[in-house]
CSV table of N, CA and C in Angstrom, one decimal:
chain,number,residue,atom,x,y,z
A,297,MET,N,160.0,-17.8,-42.2
A,297,MET,CA,158.7,-17.6,-41.5
A,297,MET,C,158.8,-16.3,-40.7
A,298,THR,N,157.7,-15.5,-40.7
A,298,THR,CA,157.7,-14.3,-40.0
A,298,THR,C,156.8,-14.5,-38.8
A,299,ASN,N,157.1,-13.8,-37.6
A,299,ASN,CA,156.3,-14.0,-36.5
A,299,ASN,C,156.2,-12.9,-35.5
A,300,ASN,N,156.4,-11.6,-35.8
A,300,ASN,CA,156.1,-10.6,-34.8
A,300,ASN,C,155.0,-9.7,-35.3
A,301,THR,N,154.5,-8.8,-34.4
A,301,THR,CA,153.4,-8.0,-34.7
A,301,THR,C,153.7,-7.0,-35.8
A,302,THR,N,154.9,-6.4,-35.8
A,302,THR,CA,155.2,-5.5,-36.8
A,302,THR,C,155.2,-6.2,-38.2
A,303,SER,N,155.7,-7.4,-38.2
A,303,SER,CA,155.7,-8.2,-39.5
A,303,SER,C,154.3,-8.5,-39.9
A,304,ALA,N,153.4,-8.8,-38.9
A,304,ALA,CA,152.0,-9.1,-39.3
A,304,ALA,C,151.4,-7.8,-39.9
A,305,ASP,N,151.6,-6.7,-39.3
A,305,ASP,CA,151.1,-5.4,-39.8
A,305,ASP,C,151.6,-5.2,-41.3
A,306,ALA,N,152.9,-5.4,-41.5
A,306,ALA,CA,153.5,-5.2,-42.8
A,306,ALA,C,152.9,-6.2,-43.8
A,307,LEU,N,152.8,-7.5,-43.4
A,307,LEU,CA,152.3,-8.5,-44.3
A,307,LEU,C,150.8,-8.2,-44.6
A,308,ARG,N,150.1,-7.7,-43.6
A,308,ARG,CA,148.6,-7.4,-43.9
A,308,ARG,C,148.5,-6.3,-44.9
A,309,ALA,N,149.4,-5.2,-44.7
A,309,ALA,CA,149.3,-4.1,-45.6
A,309,ALA,C,149.7,-4.5,-47.0
A,310,ARG,N,150.7,-5.4,-47.1
A,310,ARG,CA,151.1,-5.9,-48.5
A,310,ARG,C,150.0,-6.7,-49.1
A,311,MET,N,149.4,-7.5,-48.3
A,311,MET,CA,148.3,-8.4,-48.7
A,311,MET,C,147.2,-7.5,-49.3
A,312,VAL,N,146.8,-6.5,-48.6
A,312,VAL,CA,145.7,-5.6,-49.1
A,312,VAL,C,146.2,-4.8,-50.4
A,313,ASP,N,147.4,-4.4,-50.4
A,313,ASP,CA,147.9,-3.7,-51.6
A,313,ASP,C,147.8,-4.6,-52.8
A,314,LYS,N,148.2,-5.9,-52.6
A,314,LYS,CA,148.1,-6.8,-53.8
A,314,LYS,C,146.7,-7.1,-54.2
A,315,VAL,N,145.8,-7.3,-53.2
A,315,VAL,CA,144.4,-7.5,-53.5
A,315,VAL,C,143.8,-6.3,-54.3
A,316,ARG,N,144.2,-5.1,-53.8
A,316,ARG,CA,143.7,-3.9,-54.5
A,316,ARG,C,144.3,-3.7,-55.9
A,317,ALA,N,145.5,-4.1,-56.1
A,317,ALA,CA,146.1,-4.0,-57.4
A,317,ALA,C,145.4,-4.9,-58.4
A,318,LYS,N,144.8,-6.0,-57.9
A,318,LYS,CA,144.0,-6.9,-58.8
A,318,LYS,C,142.6,-6.4,-59.0
A,319,GLY,N,142.2,-5.3,-58.4
A,319,GLY,CA,140.9,-4.7,-58.6
A,319,GLY,C,139.9,-5.1,-57.5
A,320,PHE,N,140.3,-5.7,-56.4
A,320,PHE,CA,139.4,-6.1,-55.4
A,320,PHE,C,139.6,-5.1,-54.2
A,321,ALA,N,138.6,-5.2,-53.2
A,321,ALA,CA,138.6,-4.2,-52.1
A,321,ALA,C,138.5,-2.8,-52.7
A,322,ALA,N,137.7,-2.6,-53.8
A,322,ALA,CA,137.6,-1.3,-54.4
A,322,ALA,C,136.7,-0.4,-53.5
A,323,ASN,N,135.9,-1.0,-52.7
A,323,ASN,CA,135.1,-0.2,-51.7
A,323,ASN,C,136.0,0.2,-50.6
A,324,SER,N,136.1,1.5,-50.4
A,324,SER,CA,137.1,2.0,-49.4
A,324,SER,C,136.9,1.4,-48.0
A,325,ARG,N,135.6,1.2,-47.6
A,325,ARG,CA,135.3,0.6,-46.3
A,325,ARG,C,135.8,-0.8,-46.2
A,326,VAL,N,135.7,-1.6,-47.3
A,326,VAL,CA,136.2,-3.0,-47.4
A,326,VAL,C,137.7,-2.9,-47.3
A,327,GLU,N,138.3,-2.1,-48.0
A,327,GLU,CA,139.8,-1.9,-47.9
A,327,GLU,C,140.2,-1.7,-46.5
A,328,GLN,N,139.5,-0.8,-45.8
A,328,GLN,CA,139.9,-0.4,-44.4
A,328,GLN,C,139.7,-1.5,-43.5
A,329,VAL,N,138.6,-2.3,-43.5
A,329,VAL,CA,138.5,-3.4,-42.6
A,329,VAL,C,139.5,-4.5,-42.8
A,330,LEU,N,139.9,-4.7,-44.1
A,330,LEU,CA,140.9,-5.7,-44.4
A,330,LEU,C,142.3,-5.2,-43.8
A,331,ARG,N,142.5,-3.9,-43.9
A,331,ARG,CA,143.8,-3.4,-43.4
A,331,ARG,C,143.8,-3.4,-41.9
A,332,ASP,N,142.7,-3.3,-41.2
A,332,ASP,CA,142.6,-3.3,-39.8
A,332,ASP,C,142.5,-4.7,-39.1
A,333,MET,N,142.0,-5.7,-39.8
A,333,MET,CA,141.7,-6.9,-39.1
A,333,MET,C,142.9,-7.9,-39.1
A,334,PRO,N,143.3,-8.3,-38.0
A,334,PRO,CA,144.5,-9.2,-37.9
A,334,PRO,C,144.1,-10.7,-38.3
A,335,ARG,N,144.2,-10.9,-39.6
A,335,ARG,CA,143.7,-12.2,-40.1
A,335,ARG,C,144.4,-13.4,-39.5
A,336,HIS,N,145.7,-13.2,-39.1
A,336,HIS,CA,146.4,-14.3,-38.4
A,336,HIS,C,145.7,-14.8,-37.1
A,337,ASP,N,144.9,-14.0,-36.5
A,337,ASP,CA,144.2,-14.4,-35.3
A,337,ASP,C,143.1,-15.4,-35.6
A,338,PHE,N,142.7,-15.5,-36.9
A,338,PHE,CA,141.6,-16.4,-37.3
A,338,PHE,C,142.1,-17.7,-37.9
A,339,VAL,N,143.4,-17.8,-38.0
A,339,VAL,CA,144.0,-19.0,-38.6
A,339,VAL,C,145.2,-19.5,-37.7
A,340,PRO,N,144.8,-19.7,-36.4
A,340,PRO,CA,145.9,-20.2,-35.4
A,340,PRO,C,146.5,-21.5,-35.9
A,341,GLY,N,147.8,-21.6,-35.7
A,341,GLY,CA,148.5,-22.8,-36.1
A,341,GLY,C,149.1,-22.6,-37.5
A,342,HIS,N,148.9,-21.5,-38.1
A,342,HIS,CA,149.5,-21.2,-39.5
A,342,HIS,C,150.4,-20.0,-39.3
A,343,ASP,N,151.5,-20.1,-40.1
A,343,ASP,CA,152.5,-18.9,-40.0
A,343,ASP,C,151.9,-17.7,-40.6
A,344,LEU,N,152.5,-16.6,-40.4
A,344,LEU,CA,152.0,-15.3,-40.9
A,344,LEU,C,152.1,-15.2,-42.4
A,345,ASP,N,153.1,-15.8,-43.0
A,345,ASP,CA,153.1,-15.7,-44.5
A,345,ASP,C,151.9,-16.4,-45.1
A,346,THR,N,151.5,-17.5,-44.5
A,346,THR,CA,150.4,-18.2,-45.0
A,346,THR,C,149.1,-17.4,-44.7
A,347,ALA,N,149.0,-16.9,-43.5
A,347,ALA,CA,147.8,-16.1,-43.1
A,347,ALA,C,147.6,-14.9,-44.0
A,348,TYR,N,148.6,-14.3,-44.5
A,348,TYR,CA,148.5,-13.1,-45.3
A,348,TYR,C,148.8,-13.3,-46.7
A,349,HIS,N,148.8,-14.5,-47.2
A,349,HIS,CA,148.9,-14.7,-48.7
A,349,HIS,C,147.6,-14.2,-49.3
A,350,PRO,N,147.7,-13.3,-50.3
A,350,PRO,CA,146.5,-12.6,-50.8
A,350,PRO,C,145.7,-13.5,-51.7
A,351,PHE,N,146.3,-14.6,-52.3
A,351,PHE,CA,145.6,-15.4,-53.3
A,351,PHE,C,145.4,-16.9,-52.9
A,352,GLN,N,145.6,-17.2,-51.6
A,352,GLN,CA,145.6,-18.5,-51.1
A,352,GLN,C,144.6,-18.7,-50.0
A,353,ALA,N,143.7,-19.7,-50.1
A,353,ALA,CA,142.9,-20.1,-49.0
A,353,ALA,C,143.7,-20.8,-48.0
A,354,VAL,N,143.3,-20.8,-46.7
A,354,VAL,CA,144.0,-21.5,-45.6
A,354,VAL,C,143.0,-22.6,-45.1
A,355,ILE,N,143.4,-23.9,-45.4
A,355,ILE,CA,142.5,-25.0,-45.0
A,355,ILE,C,142.6,-25.1,-43.4
A,356,THR,N,141.5,-25.1,-42.8
A,356,THR,CA,141.5,-25.1,-41.3
A,356,THR,C,140.8,-26.4,-40.7
A,357,HIS,N,140.1,-27.1,-41.5
A,357,HIS,CA,139.5,-28.4,-41.1
A,357,HIS,C,139.4,-29.3,-42.2
A,358,ARG,N,139.7,-30.6,-41.9
A,358,ARG,CA,139.7,-31.6,-42.9
A,358,ARG,C,138.8,-32.8,-42.5
A,359,PHE,N,138.3,-33.5,-43.5
A,359,PHE,CA,137.6,-34.7,-43.2
A,359,PHE,C,138.6,-35.8,-42.9
A,360,ALA,N,138.2,-36.9,-42.3
A,360,ALA,CA,139.1,-38.0,-42.0
A,360,ALA,C,139.9,-38.5,-43.1
A,361,ASP,N,139.4,-38.4,-44.4
A,361,ASP,CA,140.1,-38.9,-45.6
A,361,ASP,C,141.1,-37.8,-46.1
A,362,GLY,N,141.2,-36.7,-45.4
A,362,GLY,CA,142.2,-35.7,-45.8
A,362,GLY,C,141.6,-34.6,-46.7
A,363,SER,N,140.4,-34.8,-47.2
A,363,SER,CA,139.8,-33.7,-48.0
A,363,SER,C,139.4,-32.5,-47.2
A,364,SER,N,139.4,-31.4,-47.8
A,364,SER,CA,139.1,-30.2,-47.0
A,364,SER,C,137.6,-30.0,-46.7
A,365,LEU,N,137.4,-29.6,-45.4
A,365,LEU,CA,136.0,-29.4,-45.0
A,365,LEU,C,135.7,-27.9,-44.8
A,366,SER,N,136.7,-27.1,-44.4
A,366,SER,CA,136.5,-25.7,-44.1
A,366,SER,C,137.8,-25.0,-44.3
A,367,CYS,N,137.7,-23.7,-44.6
A,367,CYS,CA,138.9,-22.9,-44.8
A,367,CYS,C,138.6,-21.4,-44.6
A,368,ALA,N,139.7,-20.7,-44.5
A,368,ALA,CA,139.6,-19.2,-44.5
A,368,ALA,C,139.8,-18.9,-46.0
A,369,SER,N,138.8,-18.3,-46.6
A,369,SER,CA,138.9,-18.0,-48.1
A,369,SER,C,140.0,-17.1,-48.4
A,370,ALA,N,140.5,-17.2,-49.6
A,370,ALA,CA,141.6,-16.3,-50.0
A,370,ALA,C,141.2,-14.9,-49.8
A,371,PRO,N,142.1,-14.0,-49.3
A,371,PRO,CA,141.7,-12.6,-49.1
A,371,PRO,C,141.1,-11.9,-50.3
A,372,PHE,N,141.6,-12.2,-51.5
A,372,PHE,CA,141.0,-11.6,-52.7
A,372,PHE,C,139.5,-12.0,-52.9
A,373,VAL,N,139.2,-13.2,-52.5
A,373,VAL,CA,137.8,-13.7,-52.6
A,373,VAL,C,136.9,-13.0,-51.6
A,374,VAL,N,137.5,-12.9,-50.4
A,374,VAL,CA,136.8,-12.2,-49.3
A,374,VAL,C,136.5,-10.7,-49.7
A,375,ALA,N,137.5,-10.1,-50.3
A,375,ALA,CA,137.3,-8.7,-50.7
A,375,ALA,C,136.3,-8.6,-51.8
A,376,MET,N,136.3,-9.5,-52.8
A,376,MET,CA,135.4,-9.5,-53.9
A,376,MET,C,134.0,-9.6,-53.4
A,377,MET,N,133.7,-10.6,-52.5
A,377,MET,CA,132.4,-10.8,-51.9
A,377,MET,C,131.9,-9.6,-51.1
A,378,LEU,N,132.8,-9.0,-50.3
A,378,LEU,CA,132.4,-7.9,-49.5
A,378,LEU,C,132.1,-6.7,-50.4
A,379,ASP,N,132.9,-6.5,-51.4
A,379,ASP,CA,132.6,-5.4,-52.4
A,379,ASP,C,131.2,-5.6,-53.0
A,380,GLN,N,130.9,-6.8,-53.4
A,380,GLN,CA,129.7,-7.0,-54.1
A,380,GLN,C,128.5,-6.9,-53.1
A,381,LEU,N,128.7,-7.3,-51.9
A,381,LEU,CA,127.6,-7.3,-50.9
A,381,LEU,C,127.3,-5.9,-50.5
A,382,ASP,N,128.3,-5.0,-50.4
A,382,ASP,CA,128.2,-3.6,-50.1
A,382,ASP,C,127.4,-3.4,-48.8
A,383,VAL,N,127.9,-4.0,-47.8
A,383,VAL,CA,127.3,-3.9,-46.4
A,383,VAL,C,127.4,-2.4,-45.9
A,384,ARG,N,126.3,-2.0,-45.4
A,384,ARG,CA,126.2,-0.6,-44.8
A,384,ARG,C,126.0,-0.7,-43.3
A,385,PRO,N,126.4,0.4,-42.6
A,385,PRO,CA,126.1,0.4,-41.2
A,385,PRO,C,124.7,0.1,-40.9
A,386,SER,N,124.4,-0.7,-39.9
A,386,SER,CA,123.1,-1.1,-39.5
A,386,SER,C,122.4,-2.2,-40.3
A,387,ASP,N,123.1,-2.7,-41.3
A,387,ASP,CA,122.6,-3.8,-42.1
A,387,ASP,C,122.7,-5.1,-41.1
A,388,ARG,N,121.7,-5.9,-41.3
A,388,ARG,CA,121.7,-7.2,-40.6
A,388,ARG,C,122.2,-8.2,-41.6
A,389,VAL,N,123.2,-9.1,-41.2
A,389,VAL,CA,123.8,-10.0,-42.1
A,389,VAL,C,123.8,-11.4,-41.6
A,390,LEU,N,123.4,-12.4,-42.4
A,390,LEU,CA,123.5,-13.8,-42.2
A,390,LEU,C,124.5,-14.4,-43.1
A,391,GLU,N,125.5,-14.9,-42.5
A,391,GLU,CA,126.6,-15.6,-43.3
A,391,GLU,C,126.4,-17.1,-43.2
A,392,ILE,N,126.3,-17.8,-44.3
A,392,ILE,CA,126.2,-19.2,-44.4
A,392,ILE,C,127.6,-19.8,-44.6
A,393,GLY,N,128.1,-20.5,-43.6
A,393,GLY,CA,129.4,-21.1,-43.6
A,393,GLY,C,130.3,-20.2,-42.7
A,394,ALA,N,130.5,-20.6,-41.5
A,394,ALA,CA,131.2,-19.8,-40.5
A,394,ALA,C,132.7,-19.8,-40.7
A,395,GLY,N,133.3,-20.8,-41.4
A,395,GLY,CA,134.7,-20.8,-41.6
A,395,GLY,C,135.5,-20.5,-40.3
A,396,THR,N,136.3,-19.6,-40.3
A,396,THR,CA,137.2,-19.3,-39.2
A,396,THR,C,136.6,-18.2,-38.3
A,397,GLY,N,135.6,-17.5,-38.8
A,397,GLY,CA,135.0,-16.3,-38.1
A,397,GLY,C,135.6,-15.0,-38.6
A,398,TYR,N,136.6,-15.1,-39.5
A,398,TYR,CA,137.3,-13.9,-40.0
A,398,TYR,C,136.3,-13.0,-40.8
A,399,ASN,N,135.5,-13.6,-41.7
A,399,ASN,CA,134.6,-12.9,-42.5
A,399,ASN,C,133.5,-12.3,-41.6
A,400,ALA,N,133.0,-13.0,-40.6
A,400,ALA,CA,132.0,-12.5,-39.7
A,400,ALA,C,132.5,-11.3,-38.9
A,401,ALA,N,133.8,-11.3,-38.5
A,401,ALA,CA,134.4,-10.1,-37.9
A,401,ALA,C,134.4,-8.9,-38.8
A,402,LEU,N,134.8,-9.2,-40.1
A,402,LEU,CA,134.8,-8.1,-41.1
A,402,LEU,C,133.4,-7.5,-41.2
A,403,LEU,N,132.4,-8.4,-41.3
A,403,LEU,CA,131.1,-8.0,-41.5
A,403,LEU,C,130.6,-7.2,-40.3
A,404,ALA,N,131.0,-7.6,-39.1
A,404,ALA,CA,130.6,-6.8,-37.9
A,404,ALA,C,131.2,-5.4,-38.0
A,405,ASP,N,132.4,-5.3,-38.4
A,405,ASP,CA,133.0,-4.0,-38.5
A,405,ASP,C,132.3,-3.1,-39.6
A,406,LEU,N,131.9,-3.8,-40.7
A,406,LEU,CA,131.2,-3.1,-41.7
A,406,LEU,C,129.8,-2.6,-41.3
A,407,THR,N,129.1,-3.4,-40.5
A,407,THR,CA,127.8,-3.1,-40.0
A,407,THR,C,127.9,-2.1,-38.8
A,408,GLY,N,129.0,-2.1,-38.2
A,408,GLY,CA,129.1,-1.2,-37.0
A,408,GLY,C,128.6,-1.8,-35.7
A,409,ASP,N,128.1,-3.0,-35.8
A,409,ASP,CA,127.5,-3.6,-34.6
A,409,ASP,C,127.6,-5.1,-34.6
A,410,THR,N,128.4,-5.7,-33.7
A,410,THR,CA,128.6,-7.2,-33.7
A,410,THR,C,127.3,-7.9,-33.6
A,411,GLN,N,126.3,-7.4,-33.0
A,411,GLN,CA,125.0,-8.1,-32.8
A,411,GLN,C,124.2,-8.2,-34.0
A,412,LEU,N,124.6,-7.5,-35.1
A,412,LEU,CA,123.9,-7.5,-36.4
A,412,LEU,C,124.3,-8.7,-37.3
A,413,VAL,N,125.4,-9.4,-36.8
A,413,VAL,CA,125.9,-10.5,-37.7
A,413,VAL,C,125.7,-11.8,-37.0
A,414,THR,N,125.2,-12.7,-37.9
A,414,THR,CA,125.0,-14.1,-37.5
A,414,THR,C,125.7,-15.0,-38.5
A,415,THR,N,126.5,-15.9,-38.0
A,415,THR,CA,127.1,-16.9,-39.0
A,415,THR,C,126.7,-18.3,-38.5
A,416,ILE,N,126.4,-19.1,-39.5
A,416,ILE,CA,125.9,-20.5,-39.3
A,416,ILE,C,126.7,-21.5,-40.1
A,417,ASP,N,126.9,-22.6,-39.5
A,417,ASP,CA,127.6,-23.7,-40.2
A,417,ASP,C,127.0,-25.1,-39.7
A,418,VAL,N,127.0,-26.1,-40.5
A,418,VAL,CA,126.5,-27.4,-40.1
A,418,VAL,C,127.4,-28.2,-39.3
A,419,ASP,N,128.7,-27.8,-39.3
A,419,ASP,CA,129.7,-28.6,-38.6
A,419,ASP,C,130.0,-28.0,-37.2
A,420,PRO,N,129.8,-28.7,-36.2
A,420,PRO,CA,130.1,-28.1,-34.8
A,420,PRO,C,131.6,-27.9,-34.6
A,421,ASP,N,132.5,-28.6,-35.2
A,421,ASP,CA,133.9,-28.3,-35.1
A,421,ASP,C,134.2,-26.9,-35.7
A,422,VAL,N,133.6,-26.6,-36.8
A,422,VAL,CA,133.8,-25.3,-37.5
A,422,VAL,C,133.2,-24.2,-36.6
A,423,THR,N,132.0,-24.4,-36.1
A,423,THR,CA,131.4,-23.3,-35.3
A,423,THR,C,132.2,-23.1,-34.0
A,424,THR,N,132.7,-24.2,-33.4
A,424,THR,CA,133.5,-24.1,-32.2
A,424,THR,C,134.7,-23.3,-32.4
A,425,GLN,N,135.4,-23.5,-33.5
A,425,GLN,CA,136.6,-22.8,-33.8
A,425,GLN,C,136.3,-21.3,-34.2
A,426,ALA,N,135.2,-21.1,-34.9
A,426,ALA,CA,134.8,-19.7,-35.3
A,426,ALA,C,134.5,-19.0,-34.0
A,427,ARG,N,133.8,-19.6,-33.1
A,427,ARG,CA,133.4,-18.9,-31.8
A,427,ARG,C,134.7,-18.6,-31.0
A,428,ARG,N,135.6,-19.5,-30.9
A,428,ARG,CA,136.8,-19.3,-30.2
A,428,ARG,C,137.6,-18.2,-30.8
A,429,ASN,N,137.7,-18.1,-32.1
A,429,ASN,CA,138.5,-17.1,-32.8
A,429,ASN,C,137.8,-15.7,-32.6
A,430,LEU,N,136.5,-15.7,-32.8
A,430,LEU,CA,135.8,-14.4,-32.6
A,430,LEU,C,135.9,-13.9,-31.2
A,431,ASN,N,135.8,-14.8,-30.2
A,431,ASN,CA,135.9,-14.3,-28.8
A,431,ASN,C,137.3,-13.8,-28.6
A,432,ALA,N,138.3,-14.5,-29.0
A,432,ALA,CA,139.7,-14.1,-28.8
A,432,ALA,C,140.0,-12.7,-29.5
A,433,ALA,N,139.3,-12.4,-30.6
A,433,ALA,CA,139.6,-11.2,-31.3
A,433,ALA,C,138.7,-10.1,-30.9
A,434,GLY,N,137.8,-10.3,-29.9
A,434,GLY,CA,136.9,-9.3,-29.3
A,434,GLY,C,135.6,-9.1,-30.0
A,435,TYR,N,135.2,-10.2,-30.7
A,435,TYR,CA,133.9,-10.2,-31.4
A,435,TYR,C,132.9,-11.2,-30.8
A,436,GLY,N,132.9,-11.2,-29.5
A,436,GLY,CA,132.1,-12.2,-28.8
A,436,GLY,C,130.6,-12.1,-29.0
A,437,ASP,N,130.1,-10.9,-29.4
A,437,ASP,CA,128.7,-10.7,-29.7
A,437,ASP,C,128.2,-11.1,-31.0
A,438,VAL,N,129.1,-11.5,-31.9
A,438,VAL,CA,128.7,-12.1,-33.2
A,438,VAL,C,128.0,-13.4,-32.9
A,439,ARG,N,126.8,-13.6,-33.4
A,439,ARG,CA,126.1,-14.9,-33.2
A,439,ARG,C,126.8,-16.0,-34.1
A,440,VAL,N,127.1,-17.1,-33.4
A,440,VAL,CA,127.6,-18.3,-34.1
A,440,VAL,C,126.6,-19.4,-33.8
A,441,VAL,N,126.1,-20.0,-34.9
A,441,VAL,CA,125.0,-21.0,-34.8
A,441,VAL,C,125.5,-22.3,-35.5
A,442,THR,N,125.2,-23.4,-34.8
A,442,THR,CA,125.5,-24.7,-35.5
A,442,THR,C,124.1,-25.1,-36.0
A,443,GLY,N,124.1,-25.3,-37.3
A,443,GLY,CA,122.8,-25.8,-38.0
A,443,GLY,C,122.9,-25.6,-39.5
A,444,ASP,N,121.8,-25.9,-40.1
A,444,ASP,CA,121.6,-25.8,-41.5
A,444,ASP,C,121.1,-24.4,-41.8
A,445,GLY,N,121.8,-23.6,-42.6
A,445,GLY,CA,121.3,-22.3,-42.8
A,445,GLY,C,120.4,-22.1,-44.0
A,446,THR,N,119.9,-23.2,-44.5
A,446,THR,CA,119.0,-23.2,-45.7
A,446,THR,C,117.8,-22.2,-45.5
A,447,ASP,N,117.2,-22.3,-44.3
A,447,ASP,CA,116.1,-21.4,-44.0
A,447,ASP,C,116.5,-20.3,-43.1
A,448,GLY,N,117.7,-19.9,-43.0
A,448,GLY,CA,118.2,-18.8,-42.2
A,448,GLY,C,118.2,-19.3,-40.7
A,449,VAL,N,118.2,-18.3,-39.9
A,449,VAL,CA,118.2,-18.5,-38.4
A,449,VAL,C,117.0,-17.7,-37.9
A,450,ALA,N,115.9,-18.4,-37.7
A,450,ALA,CA,114.6,-17.8,-37.4
A,450,ALA,C,114.6,-16.9,-36.2
A,451,GLU,N,115.3,-17.3,-35.2
A,451,GLU,CA,115.3,-16.5,-33.9
A,451,GLU,C,116.1,-15.2,-34.1
A,452,HIS,N,116.8,-15.0,-35.2
A,452,HIS,CA,117.5,-13.8,-35.4
A,452,HIS,C,117.1,-13.1,-36.7
């Protein structure tokens, strides 16, 4: 198990290198935000090797029966989605499914303004954790909403 900042930086760089080698994070802006964002801050309670595994989701919430409720998507999936979305500075983004807040933070960096990103989830435990992670990472202005995102978030 690895546990210092230098190791986190090295693991993050290796994660992005592996994701890029598979053809994801092809957009240079996506690559850069993945290189800069400390993913381990969004999966507290998990070791750095788990946090920076390029092809593995990190389960963060489970139902009482043990089945998974929420996760931090595998980094290659995050990269693929962000490449396809092609977020530009000043875009307003609504994310359905708050997860850990990691993707919302990446989106905030891509838009250039934390106030342009809203993330919503139906589960209050998920949004509480996303809010806590976003605040701790300096993304307190990202909107985190508990609710059904089917019709978006009208007030934003």
